[in-house]
Coordinates of C-alpha atoms and ligand atoms in Angstrom, one line a residue:
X1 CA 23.8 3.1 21.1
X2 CA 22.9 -0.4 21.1
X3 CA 19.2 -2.1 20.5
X4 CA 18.3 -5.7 19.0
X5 CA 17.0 -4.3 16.2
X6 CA 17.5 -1.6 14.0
X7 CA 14.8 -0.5 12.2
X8 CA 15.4 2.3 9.3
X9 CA 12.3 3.6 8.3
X10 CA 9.1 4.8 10.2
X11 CA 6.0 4.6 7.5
X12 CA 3.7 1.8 8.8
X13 CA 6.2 -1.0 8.1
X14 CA 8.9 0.6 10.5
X15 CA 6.6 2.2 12.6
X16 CA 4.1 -1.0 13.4
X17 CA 7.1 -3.5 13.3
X18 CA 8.4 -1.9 15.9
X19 CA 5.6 -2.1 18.6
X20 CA 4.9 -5.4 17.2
X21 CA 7.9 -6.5 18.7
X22 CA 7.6 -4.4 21.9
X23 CA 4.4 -6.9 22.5
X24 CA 7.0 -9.7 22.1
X25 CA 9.3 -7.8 24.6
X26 CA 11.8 -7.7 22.0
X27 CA 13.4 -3.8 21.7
X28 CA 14.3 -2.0 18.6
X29 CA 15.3 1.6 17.7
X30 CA 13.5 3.3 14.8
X31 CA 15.2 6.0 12.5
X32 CA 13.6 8.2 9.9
X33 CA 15.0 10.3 7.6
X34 CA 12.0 12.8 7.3
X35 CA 10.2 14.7 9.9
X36 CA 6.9 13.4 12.2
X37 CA 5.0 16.3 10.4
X38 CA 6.5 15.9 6.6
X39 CA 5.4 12.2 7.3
X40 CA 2.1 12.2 8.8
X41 CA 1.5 14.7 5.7
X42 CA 1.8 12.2 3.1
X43 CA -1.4 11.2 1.6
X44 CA -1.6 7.6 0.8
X45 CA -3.5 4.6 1.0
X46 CA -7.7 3.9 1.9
X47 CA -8.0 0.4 1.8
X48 CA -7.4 -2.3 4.4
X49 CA -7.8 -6.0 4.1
X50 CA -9.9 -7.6 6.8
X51 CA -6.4 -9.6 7.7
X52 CA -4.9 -6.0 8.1
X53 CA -7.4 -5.0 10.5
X54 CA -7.2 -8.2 12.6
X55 CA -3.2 -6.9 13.0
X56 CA -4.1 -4.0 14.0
X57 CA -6.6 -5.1 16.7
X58 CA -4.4 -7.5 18.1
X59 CA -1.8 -5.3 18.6
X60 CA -3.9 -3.2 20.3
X61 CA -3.6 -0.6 17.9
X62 CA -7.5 -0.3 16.1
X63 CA -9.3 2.0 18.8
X64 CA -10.0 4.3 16.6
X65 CA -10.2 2.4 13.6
X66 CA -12.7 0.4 14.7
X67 CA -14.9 3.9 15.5
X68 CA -14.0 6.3 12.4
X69 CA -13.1 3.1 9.4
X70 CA -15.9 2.5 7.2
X71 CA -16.8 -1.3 6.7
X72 CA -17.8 -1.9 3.6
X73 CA -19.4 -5.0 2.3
X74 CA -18.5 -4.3 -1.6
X75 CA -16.8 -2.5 -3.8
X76 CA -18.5 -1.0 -7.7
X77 CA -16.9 -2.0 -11.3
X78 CA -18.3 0.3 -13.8
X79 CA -17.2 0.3 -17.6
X80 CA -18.5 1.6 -21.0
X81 CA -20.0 4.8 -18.4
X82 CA -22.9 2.7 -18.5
X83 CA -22.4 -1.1 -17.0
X84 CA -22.4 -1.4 -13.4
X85 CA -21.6 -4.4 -11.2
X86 CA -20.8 -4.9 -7.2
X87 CA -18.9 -7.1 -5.8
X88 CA -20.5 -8.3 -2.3
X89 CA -17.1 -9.5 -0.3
X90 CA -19.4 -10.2 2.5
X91 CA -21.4 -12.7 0.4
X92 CA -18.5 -14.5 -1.4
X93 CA -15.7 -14.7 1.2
X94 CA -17.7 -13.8 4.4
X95 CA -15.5 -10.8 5.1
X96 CA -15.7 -7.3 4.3
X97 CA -12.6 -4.8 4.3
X98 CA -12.3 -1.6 5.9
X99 CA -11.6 2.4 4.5
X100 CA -9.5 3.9 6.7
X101 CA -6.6 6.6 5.4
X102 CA -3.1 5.6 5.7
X103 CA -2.5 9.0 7.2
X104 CA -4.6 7.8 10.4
X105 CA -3.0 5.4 10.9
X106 CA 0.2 6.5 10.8
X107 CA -1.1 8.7 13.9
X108 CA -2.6 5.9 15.7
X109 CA 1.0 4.1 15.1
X110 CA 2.7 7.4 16.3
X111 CA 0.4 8.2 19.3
X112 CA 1.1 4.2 20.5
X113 CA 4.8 4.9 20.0
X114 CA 4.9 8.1 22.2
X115 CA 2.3 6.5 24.7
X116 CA 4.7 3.6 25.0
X117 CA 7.7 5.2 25.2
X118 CA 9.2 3.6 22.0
X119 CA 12.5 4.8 20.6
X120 CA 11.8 6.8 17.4
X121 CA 14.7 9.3 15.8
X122 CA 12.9 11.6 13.0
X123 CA 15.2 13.5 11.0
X124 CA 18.3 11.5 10.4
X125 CA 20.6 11.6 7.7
X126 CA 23.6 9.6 5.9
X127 CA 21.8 6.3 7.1
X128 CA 24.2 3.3 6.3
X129 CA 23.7 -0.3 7.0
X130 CA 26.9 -2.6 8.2
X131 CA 28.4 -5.5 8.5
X132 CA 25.3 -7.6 7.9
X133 CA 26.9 -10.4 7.1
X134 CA 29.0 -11.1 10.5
X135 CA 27.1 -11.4 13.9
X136 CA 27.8 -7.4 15.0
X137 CA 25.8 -5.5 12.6
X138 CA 25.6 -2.0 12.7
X139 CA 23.4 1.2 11.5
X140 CA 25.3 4.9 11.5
X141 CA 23.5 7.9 10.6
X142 CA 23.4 11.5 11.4
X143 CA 21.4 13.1 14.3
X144 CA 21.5 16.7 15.1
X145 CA 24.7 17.3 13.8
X146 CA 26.4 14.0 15.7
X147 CA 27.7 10.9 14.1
X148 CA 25.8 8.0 15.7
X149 CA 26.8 4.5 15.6
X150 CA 23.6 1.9 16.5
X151 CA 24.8 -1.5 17.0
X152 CA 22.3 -4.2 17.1
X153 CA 21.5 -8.0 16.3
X154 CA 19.1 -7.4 12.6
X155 CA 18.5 -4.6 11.3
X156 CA 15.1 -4.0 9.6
X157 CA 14.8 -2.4 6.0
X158 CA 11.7 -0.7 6.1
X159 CA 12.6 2.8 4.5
X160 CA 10.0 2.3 1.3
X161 CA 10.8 2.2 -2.3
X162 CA 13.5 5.1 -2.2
X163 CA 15.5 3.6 0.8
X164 CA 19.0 2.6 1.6
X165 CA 18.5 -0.8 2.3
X166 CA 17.8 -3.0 -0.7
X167 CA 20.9 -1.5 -2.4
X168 CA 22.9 -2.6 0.5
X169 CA 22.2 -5.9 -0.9
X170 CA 24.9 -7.0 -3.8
X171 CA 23.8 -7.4 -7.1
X172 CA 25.1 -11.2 -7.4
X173 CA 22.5 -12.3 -4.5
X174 CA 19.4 -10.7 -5.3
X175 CA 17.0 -11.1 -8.1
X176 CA 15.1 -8.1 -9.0
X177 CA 11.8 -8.3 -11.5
X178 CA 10.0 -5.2 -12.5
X179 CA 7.3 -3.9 -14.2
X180 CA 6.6 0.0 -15.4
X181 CA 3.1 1.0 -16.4
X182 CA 2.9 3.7 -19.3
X183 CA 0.7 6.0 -17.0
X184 CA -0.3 7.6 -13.9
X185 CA -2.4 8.5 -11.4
X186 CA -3.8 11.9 -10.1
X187 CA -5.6 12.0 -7.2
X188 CA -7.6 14.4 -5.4
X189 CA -8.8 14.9 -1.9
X190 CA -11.8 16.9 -1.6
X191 CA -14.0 17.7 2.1
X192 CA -17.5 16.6 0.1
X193 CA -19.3 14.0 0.9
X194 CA -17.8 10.6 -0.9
X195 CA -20.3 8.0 -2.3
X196 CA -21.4 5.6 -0.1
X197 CA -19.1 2.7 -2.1
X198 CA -16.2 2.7 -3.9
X199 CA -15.9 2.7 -7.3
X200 CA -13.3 1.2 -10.2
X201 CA -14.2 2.2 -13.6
X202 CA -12.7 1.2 -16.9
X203 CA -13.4 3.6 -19.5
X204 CA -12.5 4.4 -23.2
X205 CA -10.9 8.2 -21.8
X206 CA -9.4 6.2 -19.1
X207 CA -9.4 4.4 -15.7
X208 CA -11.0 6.2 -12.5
X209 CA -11.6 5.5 -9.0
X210 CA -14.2 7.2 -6.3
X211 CA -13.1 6.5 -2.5
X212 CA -13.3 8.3 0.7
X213 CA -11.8 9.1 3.6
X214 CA -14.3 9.8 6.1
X215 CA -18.0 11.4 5.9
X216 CA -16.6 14.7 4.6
X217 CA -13.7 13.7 2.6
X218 CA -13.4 12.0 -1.0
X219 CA -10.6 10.4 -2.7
X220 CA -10.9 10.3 -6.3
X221 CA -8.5 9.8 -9.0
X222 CA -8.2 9.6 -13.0
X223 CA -5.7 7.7 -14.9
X224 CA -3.6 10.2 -16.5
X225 CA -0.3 10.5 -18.9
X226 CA 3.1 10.4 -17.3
X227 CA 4.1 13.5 -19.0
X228 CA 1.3 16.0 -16.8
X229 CA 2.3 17.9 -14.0
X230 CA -0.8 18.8 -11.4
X231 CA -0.5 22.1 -12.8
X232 CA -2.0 20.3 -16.3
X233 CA -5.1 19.5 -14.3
X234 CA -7.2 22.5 -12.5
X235 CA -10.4 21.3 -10.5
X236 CA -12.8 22.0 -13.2
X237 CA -10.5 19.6 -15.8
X238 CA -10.6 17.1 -12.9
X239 CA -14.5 17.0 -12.0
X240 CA -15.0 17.1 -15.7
X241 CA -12.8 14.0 -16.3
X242 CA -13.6 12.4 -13.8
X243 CA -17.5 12.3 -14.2
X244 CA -17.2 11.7 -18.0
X245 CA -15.6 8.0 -17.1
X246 CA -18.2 7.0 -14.6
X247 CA -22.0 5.6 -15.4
X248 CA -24.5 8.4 -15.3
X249 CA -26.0 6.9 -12.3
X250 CA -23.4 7.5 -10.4
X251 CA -21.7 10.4 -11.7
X252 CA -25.0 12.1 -10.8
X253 CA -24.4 11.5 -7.2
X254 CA -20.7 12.9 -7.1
X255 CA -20.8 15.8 -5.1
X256 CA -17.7 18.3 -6.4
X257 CA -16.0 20.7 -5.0
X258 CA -11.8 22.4 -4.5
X259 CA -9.8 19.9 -4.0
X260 CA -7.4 20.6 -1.2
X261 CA -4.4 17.8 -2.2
X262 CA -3.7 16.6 -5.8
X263 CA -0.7 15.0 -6.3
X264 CA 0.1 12.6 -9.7
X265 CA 2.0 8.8 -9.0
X266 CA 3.3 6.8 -11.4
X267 CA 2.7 3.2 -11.2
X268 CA 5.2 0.5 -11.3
X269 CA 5.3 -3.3 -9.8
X270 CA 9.0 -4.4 -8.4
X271 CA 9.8 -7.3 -6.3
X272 CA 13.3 -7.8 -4.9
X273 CA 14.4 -11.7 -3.9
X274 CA 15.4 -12.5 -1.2
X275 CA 14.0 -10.3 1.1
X276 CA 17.1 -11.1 2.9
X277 CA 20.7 -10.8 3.0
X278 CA 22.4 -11.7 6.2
X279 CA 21.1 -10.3 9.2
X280 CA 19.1 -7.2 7.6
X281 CA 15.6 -7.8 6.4
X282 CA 13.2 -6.4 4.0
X283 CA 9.4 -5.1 5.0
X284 CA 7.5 -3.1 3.0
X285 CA 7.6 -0.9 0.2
X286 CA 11.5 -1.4 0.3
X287 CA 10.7 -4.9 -0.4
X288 CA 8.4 -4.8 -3.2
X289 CA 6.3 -2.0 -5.0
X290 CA 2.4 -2.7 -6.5
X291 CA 0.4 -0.5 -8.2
X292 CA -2.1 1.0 -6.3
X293 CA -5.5 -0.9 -8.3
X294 CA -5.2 -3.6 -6.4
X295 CA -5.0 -1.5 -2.8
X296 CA -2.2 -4.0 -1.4
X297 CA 1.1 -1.9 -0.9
X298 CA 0.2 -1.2 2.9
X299 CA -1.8 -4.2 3.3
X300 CA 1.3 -6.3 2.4
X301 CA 3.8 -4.0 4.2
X302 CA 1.2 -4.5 7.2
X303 CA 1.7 -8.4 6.7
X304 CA 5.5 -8.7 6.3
X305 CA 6.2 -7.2 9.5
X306 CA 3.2 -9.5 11.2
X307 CA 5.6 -12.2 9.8
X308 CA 9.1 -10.7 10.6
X309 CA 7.6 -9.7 14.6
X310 CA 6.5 -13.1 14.9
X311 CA 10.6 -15.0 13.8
X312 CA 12.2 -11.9 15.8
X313 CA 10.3 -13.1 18.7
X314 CA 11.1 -16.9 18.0
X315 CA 14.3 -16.2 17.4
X316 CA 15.0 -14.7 20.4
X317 CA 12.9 -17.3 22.3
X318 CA 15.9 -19.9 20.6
X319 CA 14.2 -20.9 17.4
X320 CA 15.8 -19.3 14.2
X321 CA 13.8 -21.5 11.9
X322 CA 11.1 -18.5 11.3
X323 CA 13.5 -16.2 10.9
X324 CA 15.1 -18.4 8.1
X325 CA 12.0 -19.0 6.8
X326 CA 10.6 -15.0 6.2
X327 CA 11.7 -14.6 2.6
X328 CA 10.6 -17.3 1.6
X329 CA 7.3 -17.3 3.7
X330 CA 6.5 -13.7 3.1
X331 CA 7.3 -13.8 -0.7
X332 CA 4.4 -16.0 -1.3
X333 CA 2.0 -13.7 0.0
X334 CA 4.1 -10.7 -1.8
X335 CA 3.3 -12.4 -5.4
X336 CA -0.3 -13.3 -4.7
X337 CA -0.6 -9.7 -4.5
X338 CA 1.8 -8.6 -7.0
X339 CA -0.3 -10.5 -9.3
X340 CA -3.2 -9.2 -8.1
X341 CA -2.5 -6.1 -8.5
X342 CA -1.1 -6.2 -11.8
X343 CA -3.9 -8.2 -13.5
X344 CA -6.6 -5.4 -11.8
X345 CA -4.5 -2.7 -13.5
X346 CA -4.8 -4.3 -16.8
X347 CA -8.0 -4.9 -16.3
X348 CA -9.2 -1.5 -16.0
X349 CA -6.4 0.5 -17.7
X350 CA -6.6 2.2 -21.5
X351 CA -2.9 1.4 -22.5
X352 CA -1.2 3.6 -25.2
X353 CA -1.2 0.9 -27.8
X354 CA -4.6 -0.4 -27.0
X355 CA -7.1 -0.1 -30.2
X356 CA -10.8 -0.8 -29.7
X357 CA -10.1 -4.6 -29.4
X358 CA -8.4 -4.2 -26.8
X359 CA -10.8 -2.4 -25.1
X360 CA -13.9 -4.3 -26.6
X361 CA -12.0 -7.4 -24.8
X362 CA -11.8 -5.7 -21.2
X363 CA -15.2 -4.9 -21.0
X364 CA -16.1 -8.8 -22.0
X365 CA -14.0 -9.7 -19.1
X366 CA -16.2 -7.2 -17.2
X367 CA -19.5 -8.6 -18.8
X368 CA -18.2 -12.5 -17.7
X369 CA -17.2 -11.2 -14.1
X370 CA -21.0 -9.5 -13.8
X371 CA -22.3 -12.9 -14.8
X372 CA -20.0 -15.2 -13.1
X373 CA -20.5 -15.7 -9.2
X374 CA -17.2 -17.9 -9.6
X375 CA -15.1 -15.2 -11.4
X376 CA -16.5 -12.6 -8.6
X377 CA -15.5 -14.9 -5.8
X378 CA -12.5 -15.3 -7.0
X379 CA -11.8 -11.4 -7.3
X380 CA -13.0 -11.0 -4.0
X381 CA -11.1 -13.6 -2.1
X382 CA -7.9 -11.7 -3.8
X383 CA -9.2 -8.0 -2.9
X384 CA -10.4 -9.1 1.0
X385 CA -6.9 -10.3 1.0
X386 CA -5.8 -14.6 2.2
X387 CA -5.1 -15.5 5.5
X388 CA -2.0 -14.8 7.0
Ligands
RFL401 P1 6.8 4.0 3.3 O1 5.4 4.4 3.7 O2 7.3 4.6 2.0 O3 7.8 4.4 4.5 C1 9.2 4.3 4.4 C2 9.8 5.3 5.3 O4 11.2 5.2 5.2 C3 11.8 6.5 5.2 N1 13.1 6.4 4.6 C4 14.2 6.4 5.4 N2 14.4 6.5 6.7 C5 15.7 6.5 7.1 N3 16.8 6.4 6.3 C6 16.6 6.4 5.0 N4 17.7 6.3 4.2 C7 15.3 6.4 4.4 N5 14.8 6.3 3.2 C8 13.5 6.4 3.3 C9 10.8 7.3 4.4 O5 10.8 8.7 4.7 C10 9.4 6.7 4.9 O6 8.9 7.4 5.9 O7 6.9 2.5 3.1 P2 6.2 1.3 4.0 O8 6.3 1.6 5.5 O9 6.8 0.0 3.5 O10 4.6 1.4 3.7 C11 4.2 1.1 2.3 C12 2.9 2.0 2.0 O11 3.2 3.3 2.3 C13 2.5 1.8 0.6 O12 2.7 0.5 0.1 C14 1.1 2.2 0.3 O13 0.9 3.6 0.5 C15 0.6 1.9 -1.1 N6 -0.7 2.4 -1.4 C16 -1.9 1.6 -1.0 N7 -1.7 0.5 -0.3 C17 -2.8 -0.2 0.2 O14 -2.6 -1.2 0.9 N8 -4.1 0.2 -0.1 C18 -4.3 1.4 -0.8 O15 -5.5 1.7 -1.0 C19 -3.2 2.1 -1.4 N9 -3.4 3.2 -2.1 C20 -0.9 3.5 -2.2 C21 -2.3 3.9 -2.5 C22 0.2 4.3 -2.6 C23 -0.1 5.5 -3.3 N10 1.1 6.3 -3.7 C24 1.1 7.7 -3.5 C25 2.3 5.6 -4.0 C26 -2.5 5.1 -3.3 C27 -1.4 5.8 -3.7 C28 -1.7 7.0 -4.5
PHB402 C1 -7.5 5.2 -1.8 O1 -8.6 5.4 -1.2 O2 -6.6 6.0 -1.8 C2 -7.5 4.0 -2.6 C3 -8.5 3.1 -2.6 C4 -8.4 1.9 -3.4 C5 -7.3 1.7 -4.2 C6 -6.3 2.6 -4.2 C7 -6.3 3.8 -3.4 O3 -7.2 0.6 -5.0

């Protein structure tokens, strides 16, 4: 087989790259290791930057985004179970950002990519990536039982944080810097009604967060220890948790009920450099890993391939500089976020070694972001997400 370029992975990076580039008239074959179904079943992110959804409607891809997302002016910071502050995006930055499930779409990309006829192979096996360094790259993997051999002109890393691409990378090129957090997350997904905002909450038991999917579906989630399994946490231990971390206020208006996904992830930041080696490219999760507090793992997945679509297509219009500029022009937006994302989750986390100081000194930075219009614009420029 032969394409222009080979993209390994199909989550939204691989998946939205590649009908980016269609729209450039630039073609590319997609593999995946796991199935349509055993992807579309993974539940992820809620959040989108406003720069995400302006992607997405350009590409033509936000029909029914723009019908079944939730705008949302502002998000809630509560602490002590008591204190309570929003955050009104529109107000500070004149942009609000969206909640709309990763899982959707990942069927809006899908349902494009069938519509349009795009080459996607689900269910391959012993992926390897080739000969980046010369100008006849190549991708072989597996597909029903056959040996394939793709060649192509890049090849795209977008197979997330367990792929086979960064490690194709040697270690004398690359620069890795990484971060493990001494916790984890468990979250649910319940069909109640959500509240009407979301919520962060820093408290003394432990971080939570209330968001939603649509009008009948809640995402919540509790910080919890590394060492639990889901089986650690029934319903009742979750609801229980859960409201005990929020303000009464609001824990009132929680509306509980089974939970029909929980699932625990741990939370780590990682960012490789460069995001290039040869003629292969990283997008994505492969790329660079935040912790969720900061909602920017799609978001920035969703602007690395806005970037890579955009030198492909200069590239092949006879510029290269783009193309030899994306590491270096997506990495800045990478760290913004990876900073981010890491100063949210120590804002709002309980850390094993964390006496009451500690957490007497998180809820002042909470009191002086309640009473600081600069300090909230400045966390709301960061969440809404900077221009591309
Ligand atoms: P993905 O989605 O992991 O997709 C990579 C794909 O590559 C496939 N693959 C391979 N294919 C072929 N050959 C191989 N050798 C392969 N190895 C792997 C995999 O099967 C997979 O289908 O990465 P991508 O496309 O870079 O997308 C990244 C996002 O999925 C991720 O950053 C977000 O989900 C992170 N995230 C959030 N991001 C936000 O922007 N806002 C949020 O609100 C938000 N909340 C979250 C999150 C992630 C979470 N978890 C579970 C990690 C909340 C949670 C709980
Ligand atoms: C989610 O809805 O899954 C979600 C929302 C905000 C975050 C992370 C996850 O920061």
């Amino acid at each position: 087989m032969r394409t222009q370029v080979a993209i390994v992975g199909a989550g939204p990076a691989g998946a939205l790259l590649s009908l980016l580039l269609r729209r450039h008239g630039v073609e590319s074959v997609v593999i995946e290791r796991q199935t349509k179904e055993y992807v579309l079943g993974r539940i992820r992110a809620g959040v989108l930057e406003w720069t995400t959804v302006e992607v997405l409607r350009r590409a033509g891809l936000a029909t029914r985004m723009d019908a079944e997302g939730a705008v949302h002016d502002s998000v809630k910071m509560a602490w002590r179970g008591e204190d309570l502050l929003s955050i009104d995006f529109e107000r500070l930055t004149g942009k609000p950002m969206m909640a709309y499930g990763q899982t959707m779409i990942q069927e809006d990309l899908y349902a494009a990519a069938e519509a349009e006829s795009a080459n996607f192979l689900f269910g391959v096996s012993d992926v390897t990536i080739n000969d980046v360094t010369t100008d006849q790259p190549w991708v072989g993997f597996t597909a029903d039982g056959d040996e394939v051999r793709l060649d192509c002109d890049v090849v795209a890393g977008c197979d997330g944080q367990h792929g086979v691409s960064r490690g194709t990378i040697p270690a004398a090129v690359k620069t890795e810097y990484e971060k493990a957090y001494p916790f984890g997350w468990l979250g649910i997904l319940s069909e109640t009604p959500p509240l009407p905002h979301l919520i962060y909450a820093n408290h003394e038991r432990g971080f939570a967060l209330c968001s939603q999917r649509n009008p009948m579906l809640s995402r919540y989630y509790v910080q919890c220890s590394l060492d639990d399994s889901v089986d650690d946490w029934s319903d009742d231990r979750f609801w229980t948790e859960l409201l005990a971390r929020l303000p009464i206020s609001e824990a009132e208006q929680v509306v509980t009920g089974p939970s029909i996904e929980k699932s625990i992830a741990p939370l780590r930041s990682y960012v490789i450099e460069p995001m290039q080696y040869g003629r292969l490219f990283l997008a994505g999760d492969a790329a660079h890993i935040v912790p969720p507090t900061g909602a920017k793992g799609l978001n920035l997945a969703v602007s690395d391939v806005h970037y890579l679509s955009e030198a492909m297509a200069a590239h092949y219009a006879g510029d290269p500089a783009p193309l030899d500029a994306y590491s270096a022009t997506a990495l800045q937006r990478v760290w913004s976020s990876v900073r981010f994302s890491w100063w949210m989750t120590v804002l709002l986390h309980r850390f094993p070694e964390h006496t009451a100081f500690e957490q007497r000194a998180q809820e002042e930075d909470l009191v002086y972001l309640a009473a600081s219009r600069a300090a909230q614009t400045s966390v709301a420029e960061q969440y809404v997400g900077l221009d591309l």
